[in-house]
PDB file of C-alpha atoms and ligand atoms in Angstrom:
ATOM      1  CA  MET J  20       0.237  -0.288   0.058  1.00  0.00           C
ATOM      2  CA  THR J  21       1.171   3.376  -1.036  1.00  0.00           C
ATOM      3  CA  GLU J  22       1.841   6.224   1.741  1.00  0.00           C
ATOM      4  CA  LEU J  23      -0.906   8.858   1.673  1.00  0.00           C
ATOM      5  CA  PRO J  24       0.840  12.071   0.945  1.00  0.00           C
ATOM      6  CA  ALA J  25       0.626  15.039   3.698  1.00  0.00           C
ATOM      7  CA  ASN J  26      -1.828  17.318   2.127  1.00  0.00           C
ATOM      8  CA  ALA J  27      -4.072  14.394   0.622  1.00  0.00           C
ATOM      9  CA  THR J  28      -7.303  15.172   3.014  1.00  0.00           C
ATOM     10  CA  LYS J  29      -7.106  18.662   2.071  1.00  0.00           C
ATOM     11  CA  ARG J  30      -6.311  17.758  -1.374  1.00  0.00           C
ATOM     12  CA  LEU J  31      -9.468  15.414  -1.950  1.00  0.00           C
ATOM     13  CA  LYS J  32     -11.604  18.011  -0.550  1.00  0.00           C
ATOM     14  CA  THR J  33     -10.788  20.722  -2.849  1.00  0.00           C
ATOM     15  CA  MET J  34     -11.495  18.219  -5.672  1.00  0.00           C
ATOM     16  CA  ALA J  35     -14.459  17.195  -3.906  1.00  0.00           C
ATOM     17  CA  ILE J  36     -15.458  21.264  -4.173  1.00  0.00           C
ATOM     18  CA  SER J  37     -14.459  21.697  -7.381  1.00  0.00           C
ATOM     19  CA  ALA J  38     -16.356  19.072  -8.898  1.00  0.00           C
ATOM     20  CA  GLY J  39     -19.609  20.599  -7.324  1.00  0.00           C
ATOM     21  CA  ALA J  40     -19.869  19.699  -4.011  1.00  0.00           C
ATOM     22  CA  ALA J  41     -20.887  22.279  -1.516  1.00  0.00           C
ATOM     23  CA  VAL J  42     -19.796  20.776   1.451  1.00  0.00           C
ATOM     24  CA  VAL J  43     -17.101  18.028   2.328  1.00  0.00           C
ATOM     25  CA  GLY J  44     -16.049  16.281   5.245  1.00  0.00           C
ATOM     26  CA  VAL J  45     -14.679  13.532   6.541  1.00  0.00           C
ATOM     27  CA  ALA J  46     -16.318  10.418   8.756  1.00  0.00           C
ATOM     28  CA  ASP J  47     -14.345   7.750  10.738  1.00  0.00           C
ATOM     29  CA  ALA J  48     -15.374   4.850   9.723  1.00  0.00           C
ATOM     30  CA  ALA J  49     -15.292   2.862  13.583  1.00  0.00           C
ATOM     31  CA  ALA J  50     -17.479   5.933  14.647  1.00  0.00           C
ATOM     32  CA  PHE J  51     -20.718   4.387  13.139  1.00  0.00           C
ATOM     33  CA  ASP J  52     -20.031   1.045  15.298  1.00  0.00           C
ATOM     34  CA  ALA J  53     -22.350   3.034  17.991  1.00  0.00           C
ATOM     35  CA  HIS J  54     -25.243   4.192  15.958  1.00  0.00           C
ATOM     36  CA  ALA J  55     -25.467   2.039  12.641  1.00  0.00           C
ATOM     37  CA  PRO J  56     -26.744  -1.628  12.297  1.00  0.00           C
ATOM     38  CA  ALA J  57     -24.778  -4.517  12.182  1.00  0.00           C
ATOM     39  CA  ARG J  58     -24.237  -5.274   7.834  1.00  0.00           C
ATOM     40  CA  HIS J  59     -24.851  -1.801   7.257  1.00  0.00           C
ATOM     41  CA  ARG J  60     -21.318  -0.547   8.617  1.00  0.00           C
ATOM     42  CA  PRO J  61     -18.382   0.732   6.469  1.00  0.00           C
ATOM     43  CA  ALA J  62     -16.368  -2.265   7.053  1.00  0.00           C
ATOM     44  CA  ASP J  63     -19.138  -4.852   6.739  1.00  0.00           C
ATOM     45  CA  LEU J  64     -19.223  -3.459   3.418  1.00  0.00           C
ATOM     46  CA  LEU J  65     -15.591  -2.580   2.509  1.00  0.00           C
ATOM     47  CA  PRO J  66     -12.715  -4.940   4.367  1.00  0.00           C
ATOM     48  CA  GLY J  67     -10.345  -2.345   6.484  1.00  0.00           C
ATOM     49  CA  ALA J  68     -12.562   0.721   5.908  1.00  0.00           C
ATOM     50  CA  ARG J  69     -11.186   3.374   7.771  1.00  0.00           C
ATOM     51  CA  THR J  70     -12.565   6.465   6.550  1.00  0.00           C
ATOM     52  CA  VAL J  71     -15.637   7.902   5.282  1.00  0.00           C
ATOM     53  CA  VAL J  72     -15.665  11.023   2.796  1.00  0.00           C
ATOM     54  CA  VAL J  73     -18.836  12.282   2.522  1.00  0.00           C
ATOM     55  CA  VAL J  74     -19.879  14.888  -0.038  1.00  0.00           C
ATOM     56  CA  GLY J  75     -23.338  17.120   0.244  1.00  0.00           C
ATOM     57  CA  GLY J  76     -25.256  19.566  -2.005  1.00  0.00           C
ATOM     58  CA  ALA J  77     -27.229  19.691  -5.196  1.00  0.00           C
ATOM     59  CA  GLN J  78     -30.079  21.074  -3.315  1.00  0.00           C
ATOM     60  CA  PRO J  79     -33.113  22.621  -4.314  1.00  0.00           C
ATOM     61  CA  ARG J  80     -32.429  26.507  -5.225  1.00  0.00           C
ATOM     62  CA  ALA J  81     -33.899  29.179  -3.608  1.00  0.00           C
ATOM     63  CA  GLY J  82     -36.524  29.965  -6.271  1.00  0.00           C
ATOM     64  CA  ASP J  83     -37.365  26.283  -5.996  1.00  0.00           C
ATOM     65  CA  TRP J  84     -38.058  26.564  -2.344  1.00  0.00           C
ATOM     66  CA  VAL J  85     -40.807  29.845  -3.023  1.00  0.00           C
ATOM     67  CA  ALA J  86     -42.295  28.105  -6.350  1.00  0.00           C
ATOM     68  CA  THR J  87     -45.732  28.365  -6.384  1.00  0.00           C
ATOM     69  CA  SER J  88     -46.461  24.763  -7.579  1.00  0.00           C
ATOM     70  CA  PRO J  89     -45.590  21.903  -5.117  1.00  0.00           C
ATOM     71  CA  TRP J  90     -45.371  19.364  -7.875  1.00  0.00           C
ATOM     72  CA  LEU J  91     -41.709  21.538  -9.022  1.00  0.00           C
ATOM     73  CA  LEU J  92     -39.645  20.104  -6.374  1.00  0.00           C
ATOM     74  CA  SER J  93     -40.568  16.729  -6.989  1.00  0.00           C
ATOM     75  CA  THR J  94     -40.019  16.398 -10.558  1.00  0.00           C
ATOM     76  CA  MET J  95     -36.386  18.217 -10.465  1.00  0.00           C
ATOM     77  CA  GLY J  96     -34.207  14.605  -8.954  1.00  0.00           C
ATOM     78  CA  THR J  97     -30.889  16.291  -8.694  1.00  0.00           C
ATOM     79  CA  THR J  98     -29.434  13.544  -6.256  1.00  0.00           C
ATOM     80  CA  GLU J  99     -27.638  12.608  -9.300  1.00  0.00           C
ATOM     81  CA  ARG J 100     -25.864  15.216  -9.750  1.00  0.00           C
ATOM     82  CA  ILE J 101     -24.076  14.557  -6.060  1.00  0.00           C
ATOM     83  CA  GLN J 102     -23.911  11.380  -6.928  1.00  0.00           C
ATOM     84  CA  GLY J 103     -21.863  12.199  -9.716  1.00  0.00           C
ATOM     85  CA  VAL J 104     -19.710  13.052  -7.493  1.00  0.00           C
ATOM     86  CA  GLY J 105     -18.910  10.794  -5.029  1.00  0.00           C
ATOM     87  CA  ARG J 106     -17.599   8.504  -7.485  1.00  0.00           C
ATOM     88  CA  ARG J 107     -15.506  11.188  -9.109  1.00  0.00           C
ATOM     89  CA  LEU J 108     -13.662  11.031  -5.218  1.00  0.00           C
ATOM     90  CA  ALA J 109     -13.953   7.481  -5.509  1.00  0.00           C
ATOM     91  CA  GLN J 110     -12.047   7.293  -8.674  1.00  0.00           C
ATOM     92  CA  SER J 111      -9.264   9.774  -7.457  1.00  0.00           C
ATOM     93  CA  ILE J 112      -8.820   7.845  -4.395  1.00  0.00           C
ATOM     94  CA  GLU J 113      -8.238   5.021  -5.895  1.00  0.00           C
ATOM     95  CA  SER J 114      -5.612   5.899  -8.717  1.00  0.00           C
ATOM     96  CA  GLU J 115      -4.108   8.569  -7.123  1.00  0.00           C
ATOM     97  CA  LEU J 116      -3.846   7.164  -3.345  1.00  0.00           C
ATOM     98  CA  GLY J 117      -3.676   3.799  -4.269  1.00  0.00           C
ATOM     99  CA  TYR J 118      -6.180   3.031  -1.700  1.00  0.00           C
ATOM    100  CA  TYR J 119      -9.798   0.918  -1.944  1.00  0.00           C
ATOM    101  CA  ALA J 120     -12.470   3.361  -2.703  1.00  0.00           C
ATOM    102  CA  LEU J 121     -16.237   2.015  -2.132  1.00  0.00           C
ATOM    103  CA  TYR J 122     -19.049   4.609  -3.742  1.00  0.00           C
ATOM    104  CA  VAL J 123     -21.949   4.234  -1.439  1.00  0.00           C
ATOM    105  CA  PRO J 124     -24.486   3.269  -3.435  1.00  0.00           C
ATOM    106  CA  PRO J 125     -27.813   5.280  -3.539  1.00  0.00           C
ATOM    107  CA  GLY J 126     -30.177   2.354  -3.463  1.00  0.00           C
ATOM    108  CA  THR J 127     -30.828  -0.955  -1.057  1.00  0.00           C
ATOM    109  CA  ALA J 128     -29.803  -4.587  -0.831  1.00  0.00           C
ATOM    110  CA  SER J 129     -33.246  -5.566   0.383  1.00  0.00           C
ATOM    111  CA  GLY J 130     -36.382  -3.511   1.929  1.00  0.00           C
ATOM    112  CA  ASP J 131     -35.959   0.200   3.319  1.00  0.00           C
ATOM    113  CA  THR J 132     -32.629  -0.030   4.658  1.00  0.00           C
ATOM    114  CA  PRO J 133     -29.874   2.037   2.695  1.00  0.00           C
ATOM    115  CA  PHE J 134     -26.580  -0.324   2.354  1.00  0.00           C
ATOM    116  CA  LEU J 135     -25.005   2.877   4.579  1.00  0.00           C
ATOM    117  CA  SER J 136     -26.876   5.347   6.206  1.00  0.00           C
ATOM    118  CA  LEU J 137     -25.844   9.023   4.162  1.00  0.00           C
ATOM    119  CA  MET J 138     -27.805  10.932   7.289  1.00  0.00           C
ATOM    120  CA  LEU J 139     -25.531   9.464   9.764  1.00  0.00           C
ATOM    121  CA  ALA J 140     -22.443   9.734   7.671  1.00  0.00           C
ATOM    122  CA  ALA J 141     -23.230  13.454   7.221  1.00  0.00           C
ATOM    123  CA  GLU J 142     -23.542  14.009  10.874  1.00  0.00           C
ATOM    124  CA  LEU J 143     -20.669  11.731  11.401  1.00  0.00           C
ATOM    125  CA  ALA J 144     -18.514  14.138   8.624  1.00  0.00           C
ATOM    126  CA  GLY J 145     -19.585  17.206  10.545  1.00  0.00           C
ATOM    127  CA  LEU J 146     -21.421  18.482   7.563  1.00  0.00           C
ATOM    128  CA  GLY J 147     -24.985  18.874   9.780  1.00  0.00           C
ATOM    129  CA  SER J 148     -27.420  17.535  12.585  1.00  0.00           C
ATOM    130  CA  ARG J 149     -30.605  15.622  12.428  1.00  0.00           C
ATOM    131  CA  SER J 150     -33.478  18.309  12.277  1.00  0.00           C
ATOM    132  CA  LEU J 151     -37.203  18.165  14.206  1.00  0.00           C
ATOM    133  CA  ALA J 152     -38.081  16.823  11.237  1.00  0.00           C
ATOM    134  CA  GLY J 153     -36.099  14.546   9.871  1.00  0.00           C
ATOM    135  CA  PRO J 154     -33.811  15.641   7.615  1.00  0.00           C
ATOM    136  CA  ILE J 155     -29.860  16.561   8.226  1.00  0.00           C
ATOM    137  CA  LEU J 156     -29.564  20.242   7.820  1.00  0.00           C
ATOM    138  CA  ASN J 157     -26.181  21.880   7.388  1.00  0.00           C
ATOM    139  CA  ARG J 158     -25.754  25.436   9.182  1.00  0.00           C
ATOM    140  CA  GLU J 159     -24.839  27.182   6.124  1.00  0.00           C
ATOM    141  CA  HIS J 160     -26.743  25.889   3.313  1.00  0.00           C
ATOM    142  CA  GLY J 161     -29.712  24.177   5.266  1.00  0.00           C
ATOM    143  CA  PHE J 162     -31.114  20.568   3.403  1.00  0.00           C
ATOM    144  CA  MET J 163     -28.971  19.122   0.886  1.00  0.00           C
ATOM    145  CA  TYR J 164     -28.222  15.873  -0.952  1.00  0.00           C
ATOM    146  CA  TRP J 165     -25.795  13.366   0.274  1.00  0.00           C
ATOM    147  CA  SER J 166     -23.445  10.990  -1.327  1.00  0.00           C
ATOM    148  CA  ALA J 167     -20.320   9.096   0.824  1.00  0.00           C
ATOM    149  CA  VAL J 168     -17.279   7.392  -0.411  1.00  0.00           C
ATOM    150  CA  ILE J 169     -15.759   4.330   2.111  1.00  0.00           C
ATOM    151  CA  THR J 170     -12.039   4.147   2.084  1.00  0.00           C
ATOM    152  CA  THR J 171      -9.279   2.261   3.673  1.00  0.00           C
ATOM    153  CA  ALA J 172      -7.203   5.380   3.205  1.00  0.00           C
ATOM    154  CA  PRO J 173      -6.382   7.000   6.819  1.00  0.00           C
ATOM    155  CA  LEU J 174      -7.644  10.473   5.496  1.00  0.00           C
ATOM    156  CA  GLU J 175      -7.782  12.865   8.404  1.00  0.00           C
ATOM    157  CA  VAL J 176     -11.038  13.003  10.114  1.00  0.00           C
ATOM    158  CA  ASP J 177     -13.216  15.754  11.319  1.00  0.00           C
ATOM    159  CA  GLY J 178     -15.696  15.554  14.469  1.00  0.00           C
ATOM    160  CA  PRO J 179     -19.518  16.045  14.245  1.00  0.00           C
ATOM    161  CA  GLU J 180     -20.644  19.675  14.551  1.00  0.00           C
ATOM    162  CA  THR J 181     -21.775  21.072  17.843  1.00  0.00           C
ATOM    163  CA  ALA J 182     -24.253  23.762  17.294  1.00  0.00           C
ATOM    164  CA  PRO J 183     -27.358  22.530  15.244  1.00  0.00           C
ATOM    165  CA  ALA J 184     -29.092  24.741  12.676  1.00  0.00           C
ATOM    166  CA  CYS J 185     -32.678  23.028  14.111  1.00  0.00           C
ATOM    167  CA  PRO J 186     -33.887  24.748  16.109  1.00  0.00           C
ATOM    168  CA  ALA J 187     -33.342  27.812  13.959  1.00  0.00           C
ATOM    169  CA  PRO J 188     -34.043  31.633  15.971  1.00  0.00           C
ATOM    170  CA  PRO J 189     -38.092  32.061  14.382  1.00  0.00           C
ATOM    171  CA  CYS J 190     -38.512  28.737  15.869  1.00  0.00           C
ATOM    172  CA  ARG J 191     -37.337  29.305  19.112  1.00  0.00           C
ATOM    173  CA  GLU J 192     -39.740  32.717  18.808  1.00  0.00           C
ATOM    174  CA  MET J 193     -42.546  30.880  17.495  1.00  0.00           C
ATOM    175  CA  TRP J 194     -42.689  28.000  20.429  1.00  0.00           C
ATOM    176  CA  GLU J 195     -42.343  30.533  22.954  1.00  0.00           C
ATOM    177  CA  ARG J 196     -45.272  32.175  21.390  1.00  0.00           C
ATOM    178  CA  GLU J 197     -47.596  29.290  20.127  1.00  0.00           C
ATOM    179  CA  HIS J 198     -45.540  25.890  21.596  1.00  0.00           C
ATOM    180  CA  THR J 199     -45.137  25.156  17.684  1.00  0.00           C
ATOM    181  CA  THR J 200     -42.510  25.004  14.916  1.00  0.00           C
ATOM    182  CA  PRO J 201     -43.066  26.026  11.743  1.00  0.00           C
ATOM    183  CA  CYS J 202     -42.426  21.928  10.708  1.00  0.00           C
ATOM    184  CA  LEU J 203     -44.878  20.639  13.372  1.00  0.00           C
ATOM    185  CA  ARG J 204     -47.677  22.865  12.446  1.00  0.00           C
ATOM    186  CA  VAL J 205     -47.916  21.755   8.958  1.00  0.00           C
ATOM    187  CA  CYS J 206     -47.780  17.929   9.254  1.00  0.00           C
ATOM    188  CA  PRO J 207     -48.562  17.316  12.820  1.00  0.00           C
ATOM    189  CA  LEU J 208     -49.167  13.615  14.449  1.00  0.00           C
ATOM    190  CA  HIS J 209     -52.451  14.453  15.885  1.00  0.00           C
ATOM    191  CA  GLU J 210     -53.721  15.696  12.877  1.00  0.00           C
ATOM    192  CA  GLY J 211     -53.077  13.099  10.344  1.00  0.00           C
ATOM    193  CA  GLY J 212     -49.317  14.380   9.972  1.00  0.00           C
ATOM    194  CA  CYS J 213     -46.444  13.118  10.848  1.00  0.00           C
ATOM    195  CA  LEU J 214     -44.099  14.840  13.353  1.00  0.00           C
ATOM    196  CA  ALA J 215     -44.357  15.454  17.453  1.00  0.00           C
ATOM    197  CA  GLY J 216     -41.978  17.060  19.062  1.00  0.00           C
ATOM    198  CA  ARG J 217     -41.160  19.926  21.419  1.00  0.00           C
ATOM    199  CA  LEU J 218     -38.265  22.641  22.220  1.00  0.00           C
ATOM    200  CA  GLU J 219     -36.873  21.801  25.336  1.00  0.00           C
ATOM    201  CA  ASP J 220     -33.927  24.293  26.807  1.00  0.00           C
ATOM    202  CA  GLY J 221     -33.202  26.034  23.400  1.00  0.00           C
ATOM    203  CA  ARG J 222     -33.193  22.043  21.486  1.00  0.00           C
ATOM    204  CA  ALA J 223     -35.357  19.956  19.513  1.00  0.00           C
ATOM    205  CA  VAL J 224     -37.146  17.057  20.495  1.00  0.00           C
ATOM    206  CA  ARG J 225     -38.883  14.384  18.785  1.00  0.00           C
ATOM    207  CA  THR J 226     -41.503  13.332  20.703  1.00  0.00           C
ATOM    208  CA  GLY J 227     -43.499  11.025  17.484  1.00  0.00           C
ATOM    209  CA  TYR J 228     -42.666  10.255  13.915  1.00  0.00           C
ATOM    210  CA  ASP J 229     -45.347   8.324  11.466  1.00  0.00           C
ATOM    211  CA  ALA J 230     -42.628   6.822   9.116  1.00  0.00           C
ATOM    212  CA  ALA J 231     -45.042   4.567   7.630  1.00  0.00           C
ATOM    213  CA  ARG J 232     -47.227   7.425   6.681  1.00  0.00           C
ATOM    214  CA  CYS J 233     -44.558   9.614   5.908  1.00  0.00           C
ATOM    215  CA  ASN J 234     -43.254   7.423   3.189  1.00  0.00           C
ATOM    216  CA  THR J 235     -46.412   7.160   1.685  1.00  0.00           C
ATOM    217  CA  ARG J 236     -46.754  10.681   1.034  1.00  0.00           C
ATOM    218  CA  VAL J 237     -42.657  11.141   0.103  1.00  0.00           C
ATOM    219  CA  HIS J 238     -42.785   8.666  -2.348  1.00  0.00           C
ATOM    220  CA  THR J 239     -46.033   8.500  -3.584  1.00  0.00           C
ATOM    221  CA  HIS J 240     -45.592   8.393  -7.061  1.00  0.00           C
ATOM    222  CA  TRP J 241     -42.980   5.386  -6.703  1.00  0.00           C
ATOM    223  CA  VAL J 242     -42.552   1.290  -7.280  1.00  0.00           C
ATOM    224  CA  GLY J 243     -44.563   0.374  -4.163  1.00  0.00           C
ATOM    225  CA  GLY J 244     -47.565   2.823  -5.968  1.00  0.00           C
ATOM    226  CA  PHE J 245     -46.888   0.966  -8.865  1.00  0.00           C
ATOM    227  CA  GLN J 246     -47.168  -2.566  -7.381  1.00  0.00           C
ATOM    228  CA  LYS J 247     -50.114  -2.118  -5.904  1.00  0.00           C
ATOM    229  CA  VAL J 248     -52.143  -0.192  -8.802  1.00  0.00           C
ATOM    230  CA  LEU J 249     -50.287  -3.235 -10.857  1.00  0.00           C
ATOM    231  CA  GLU J 250     -51.956  -5.846  -8.360  1.00  0.00           C
ATOM    232  CA  GLU J 251     -55.670  -3.621  -8.857  1.00  0.00           C
ATOM    233  CA  THR J 252     -54.827  -3.903 -12.995  1.00  0.00           C
ATOM    234  CA  LEU J 253     -54.835  -7.681 -12.664  1.00  0.00           C
ATOM    235  CA  ASN J 254     -57.263  -8.401 -10.404  1.00  0.00           C
ATOM    236  CA  GLU J 255     -59.829  -5.662 -12.396  1.00  0.00           C
ATOM    237  CA  PRO J 256     -61.862  -7.789 -14.546  1.00  0.00           C
ATOM    238  CA  ASP J 257     -63.905  -5.022 -15.805  1.00  0.00           C
ATOM    239  CA  ARG J 258     -61.865  -3.731 -19.388  1.00  0.00           C
ATOM    240  CA  GLU J 259     -62.697  -0.474 -18.831  1.00  0.00           C
ATOM    241  CA  LYS J 260     -61.457   0.388 -15.386  1.00  0.00           C
ATOM    242  CA  ARG J 261     -58.456  -1.506 -16.305  1.00  0.00           C
ATOM    243  CA  LYS J 262     -58.112   0.907 -19.044  1.00  0.00           C
ATOM    244  CA  MET J 263     -58.017   3.345 -16.568  1.00  0.00           C
ATOM    245  CA  LEU J 264     -55.897   2.167 -14.263  1.00  0.00           C
ATOM    246  CA  VAL J 265     -52.857   2.013 -16.629  1.00  0.00           C
ATOM    247  CA  TYR J 266     -53.513   4.970 -18.463  1.00  0.00           C
ATOM    248  CA  GLY J 267     -54.524   7.252 -15.466  1.00  0.00           C
ATOM    249  CA  ASP J 268     -52.628  10.256 -14.081  1.00  0.00           C
ATOM    250  CA  PHE J 269     -51.162   7.712 -11.538  1.00  0.00           C
ATOM    251  CA  MET J 270     -49.670   5.263 -12.838  1.00  0.00           C
ATOM    252  CA  THR J 271     -48.550   7.691 -15.798  1.00  0.00           C
ATOM    253  CA  ARG J 272     -46.808  10.014 -12.981  1.00  0.00           C
ATOM    254  CA  THR J 273     -45.402   7.115 -11.166  1.00  0.00           C
ATOM    255  CA  LEU J 274     -43.986   5.808 -14.436  1.00  0.00           C
ATOM    256  CA  TRP J 275     -42.575   9.030 -15.337  1.00  0.00           C
ATOM    257  CA  ALA J 276     -40.856   9.145 -12.199  1.00  0.00           C
ATOM    258  CA  ILE J 277     -39.486   5.733 -11.992  1.00  0.00           C
ATOM    259  CA  THR J 278     -38.087   5.624 -15.490  1.00  0.00           C
ATOM    260  CA  TYR J 279     -36.961   9.066 -14.966  1.00  0.00           C
ATOM    261  CA  SER J 280     -34.714   8.566 -12.196  1.00  0.00           C
ATOM    262  CA  SER J 281     -32.296   5.376 -11.242  1.00  0.00           C
ATOM    263  CA  THR J 282     -32.904   6.464  -7.476  1.00  0.00           C
ATOM    264  CA  ASN J 283     -35.895   8.014  -5.545  1.00  0.00           C
ATOM    265  CA  ILE J 284     -37.350  11.250  -6.484  1.00  0.00           C
ATOM    266  CA  ALA J 285     -38.956  13.052  -3.126  1.00  0.00           C
ATOM    267  CA  GLN J 286     -42.365  14.024  -3.776  1.00  0.00           C
ATOM    268  CA  CYS J 287     -43.398  15.601  -0.643  1.00  0.00           C
ATOM    269  CA  PHE J 288     -41.097  18.847   0.907  1.00  0.00           C
ATOM    270  CA  GLU J 289     -43.894  20.343   2.898  1.00  0.00           C
ATOM    271  CA  CYS J 290     -41.898  19.966   6.355  1.00  0.00           C
ATOM    272  CA  MET J 291     -38.631  21.430   4.539  1.00  0.00           C
ATOM    273  CA  ARG J 292     -40.386  24.137   2.588  1.00  0.00           C
ATOM    274  CA  VAL J 293     -41.742  26.413   5.843  1.00  0.00           C
ATOM    275  CA  CYS J 294     -38.142  25.101   7.328  1.00  0.00           C
ATOM    276  CA  PRO J 295     -36.564  28.607   8.238  1.00  0.00           C
ATOM    277  CA  ALA J 296     -33.263  26.918   8.427  1.00  0.00           C
ATOM    278  CA  ALA J 297     -33.710  24.197   5.202  1.00  0.00           C
ATOM    279  CA  HIS J 298     -32.845  26.866   2.882  1.00  0.00           C
ATOM    280  CA  GLY J 299     -29.289  28.675   3.853  1.00  0.00           C
ATOM    281  CA  LEU J 300     -28.410  31.490   4.895  1.00  0.00           C
ATOM    282  CA  LYS J 301     -28.232  33.806   1.735  1.00  0.00           C
ATOM    283  CA  GLU J 302     -31.134  36.718   1.343  1.00  0.00           C
ATOM    284  CA  MET J 303     -32.688  36.675  -2.135  1.00  0.00           C
ATOM    285  CA  ARG J 304     -34.582  40.002  -3.606  1.00  0.00           C
TER     286      ARG J 304
HETATM  287  S1  LIG W 203     -41.738  15.149   4.181  1.00  0.00           S
HETATM  288 FE1  LIG W 203     -43.896  15.755   4.474  1.00  0.00          FE
HETATM  289  S2  LIG W 203     -45.445  13.745   5.051  1.00  0.00           S
HETATM  290 FE2  LIG W 203     -42.533  13.470   5.772  1.00  0.00          FE
HETATM  291  S3  LIG W 203     -42.670  14.588   7.621  1.00  0.00           S
HETATM  292 FE3  LIG W 203     -41.984  16.232   6.222  1.00  0.00          FE
HETATM  293  S4  LIG W 203     -44.227  17.154   5.541  1.00  0.00           S
HETATM  294 FE4  LIG W 203     -44.792  14.823   6.528  1.00  0.00          FE
HETATM  295  S1  LIG W 204     -38.581  24.077  10.963  1.00  0.00           S
HETATM  296 FE1  LIG W 204     -37.055  23.541  10.650  1.00  0.00          FE
HETATM  297  S2  LIG W 204     -35.418  24.580  11.874  1.00  0.00           S
HETATM  298 FE2  LIG W 204     -37.586  24.817  12.880  1.00  0.00          FE
HETATM  299  S3  LIG W 204     -37.719  23.263  14.299  1.00  0.00           S
HETATM  300 FE3  LIG W 204     -38.790  22.319  12.504  1.00  0.00          FE
HETATM  301  S4  LIG W 204     -36.841  21.106  11.519  1.00  0.00           S
HETATM  302 FE4  LIG W 204     -35.866  22.721  13.463  1.00  0.00          FE
END
């Protein structure tokens, strides 16, 4: 194995930024052991894994967040762009540094559990922290998409960040006034939504999350919906109704979403749309 040059981590990070990442960090592979389930830790996927390089970016633009159509965000599929940066990093680690590099694919081996949690990887690499609504939020850029590379290279690691973006100052003020926050108000668990929580000593405490319900809204037009309508179509004896199921708007949108993207396109962004910490710090005119 080749020696790692002293400036290897810095050079790799510079390369990630010039390839399109907005943020980049390195997590210690061993740090996953306390948080990730067995078979979903770096060393389970790549023998001898030492570090995990994480990149974030390709997030919606300020204009996307304020667009009047809720469908707009669900049809952009920008996650692919940050995955391209991850692949390039893996290639660079192997060709320039001479260490094994495994690009973490965005899919799953089975069920819903990812090969490696990219949100956990982003947290451990110091790029953000989990919000009351769920997604990891970066302090400067807010909501982002993530990609990661597991490697045997002993890169310099970053520690998890200590000051979370959530709760944002306007959420603290809202809690004082109304005992709720924007995300809790837009999707309340006790009224058919998915989120429950509170602010305690200025920190967000999540007390409930209906993952199954959220999943049906985030992935309305996706594989599960396709399978369900396909089964109904096969069981439907009426020819006209079969036609409606196959050619209707739901199936059309679903097929469009599936074939357009190799990975998932989220279809509900409402908790992030109203979140003051999700859209980055720069004010737009
Ligand atoms: S993504 Fe949508 S359904 Fe899920 S918690 Fe956020 S607002 Fe609720
Ligand atoms: S709206 Fe955003 S910052 Fe505020 S509590 Fe919810 S997730 Fe946290």
